[in-house]
Amino acid sequence: MRKQIDADIHKEKEKTRIQCEKDWNDLLDPSAYENRHLTLPPNKTSSAELLTLLKKWSVSESSLWDKGQASGAIYHGGSDLIDFLSKVYGLFCVSNPMHPELFPYVKKMEGEVVSMLIDIFHGDSNCSGTISSGGTESILLSSKAYRDRGRDLYNITEPEIVAPTTVHAAFHKAAHYFGMKLVLVDID
């Protein structure tokens, strides 16, 4: 009986693997497989040619999420905001907040945004913050901050993160990077 159950499980896993592979392959234009670059190409690609290809890919990818069918993956305020943010990014894409002596307005913007959020959440003068590049970095930074706070205030030497099995992958990274035990709890 056990052998049959194991065989059935293996069969279902293989069916799922094949279906996932097919679904993934269906997402990509077949030409994406024909023109794979695993090493630097011997000849230079022109900026115009590369931009044409990137625009094609962007249109293809946006058709997968811009109809509101992607939950939790894309947060945007519409095409006008995306256009505006692209222009803003273009103005500051080479800035580095680690060097406020070179980029004082980047530091100014970060400080003002953090201050606005502290106000929205009714924080006080003991509050502080930073801007991160996205969800993963935010989770890493907050996990490290809580680990350090637990050590400094409560002498916690073996920190743990208790989270559902569905937790964001960044919590696995945080536990690994910062020497914390990740305790996963099944969900109903």
Tab-separated table of C-alpha atoms in Angstrom, residues 64-142:
chain	number	residue	atom	x	y	z
A	64	LEU	CA	0.742	39.914	-17.698
A	65	TRP	CA	0.034	42.295	-14.812
A	66	ASP	CA	-1.480	45.586	-15.958
A	67	LYS	CA	-5.044	44.281	-16.064
A	68	GLY	CA	-5.132	43.977	-12.270
A	69	GLN	CA	-4.738	40.206	-12.278
A	70	ALA	CA	-1.540	40.033	-10.183
A	71	SER	CA	-2.168	40.108	-6.461
A	72	GLY	CA	0.721	41.240	-4.288
A	73	ALA	CA	3.306	41.453	-7.041
A	74	ILE	CA	2.830	44.884	-8.592
A	75	TYR	CA	1.856	48.117	-6.899
A	76	HIS	CA	1.339	51.089	-9.170
A	77	GLY	CA	-0.915	54.076	-9.622
A	78	GLY	CA	-1.510	53.839	-13.354
A	79	SER	CA	0.394	54.735	-16.492
A	80	ASP	CA	0.625	58.478	-15.728
A	81	LEU	CA	2.340	57.784	-12.413
A	82	ILE	CA	4.642	55.198	-14.018
A	83	ASP	CA	5.662	57.762	-16.664
A	84	PHE	CA	6.296	60.385	-13.973
A	85	LEU	CA	8.296	57.991	-11.787
A	86	SER	CA	10.386	56.930	-14.793
A	87	LYS	CA	11.330	60.577	-15.364
A	88	VAL	CA	12.153	61.060	-11.682
A	89	TYR	CA	14.268	57.899	-11.670
A	90	GLY	CA	16.123	59.162	-14.747
A	91	LEU	CA	17.062	62.312	-12.844
A	92	PHE	CA	18.518	60.464	-9.850
A	93	CYS	CA	19.501	56.989	-11.142
A	94	VAL	CA	23.212	57.510	-10.472
A	95	SER	CA	22.784	59.116	-7.052
A	96	ASN	CA	24.045	57.433	-3.919
A	97	PRO	CA	22.428	58.326	-0.575
A	98	MET	CA	25.609	57.134	1.167
A	99	HIS	CA	27.227	60.356	-0.054
A	100	PRO	CA	25.041	63.258	1.047
A	101	GLU	CA	27.924	65.621	0.360
A	102	LEU	CA	27.441	64.815	-3.335
A	103	PHE	CA	23.667	64.225	-3.304
A	104	PRO	CA	22.162	66.517	-0.644
A	105	TYR	CA	18.717	66.579	-2.269
A	106	VAL	CA	18.417	62.797	-2.207
A	107	LYS	CA	19.050	62.952	1.545
A	108	LYS	CA	16.534	65.807	1.823
A	109	MET	CA	13.850	63.794	-0.013
A	110	GLU	CA	14.454	60.686	2.097
A	111	GLY	CA	14.267	62.683	5.325
A	112	GLU	CA	11.047	64.395	4.287
A	113	VAL	CA	9.341	61.161	3.210
A	114	VAL	CA	10.335	59.448	6.465
A	115	SER	CA	9.066	62.464	8.436
A	116	MET	CA	5.737	62.410	6.570
A	117	LEU	CA	5.275	58.708	7.332
A	118	ILE	CA	6.133	59.205	10.993
A	119	ASP	CA	3.446	61.889	11.082
A	120	ILE	CA	0.869	59.688	9.300
A	121	PHE	CA	1.457	56.925	11.858
A	122	HIS	CA	1.414	59.381	14.803
A	123	GLY	CA	5.062	58.843	15.663
A	124	ASP	CA	7.030	61.103	17.955
A	125	SER	CA	10.541	62.518	18.147
A	126	ASN	CA	11.905	59.072	19.110
A	127	CYS	CA	10.944	57.654	15.702
A	128	SER	CA	13.267	57.339	12.761
A	129	GLY	CA	13.361	55.480	9.480
A	130	THR	CA	14.945	54.905	6.131
A	131	ILE	CA	13.835	54.219	2.580
A	132	SER	CA	14.605	50.839	1.066
A	133	SER	CA	14.567	49.518	-2.469
A	134	GLY	CA	11.607	47.215	-1.925
A	135	GLY	CA	9.953	44.479	0.085
A	136	THR	CA	12.906	42.142	0.464
A	137	GLU	CA	15.277	44.847	1.641
A	138	SER	CA	12.626	46.210	4.024
A	139	ILE	CA	12.154	42.767	5.568
A	140	LEU	CA	15.925	42.279	5.921
A	141	LEU	CA	16.390	45.687	7.548
A	142	SER	CA	13.497	45.265	9.977
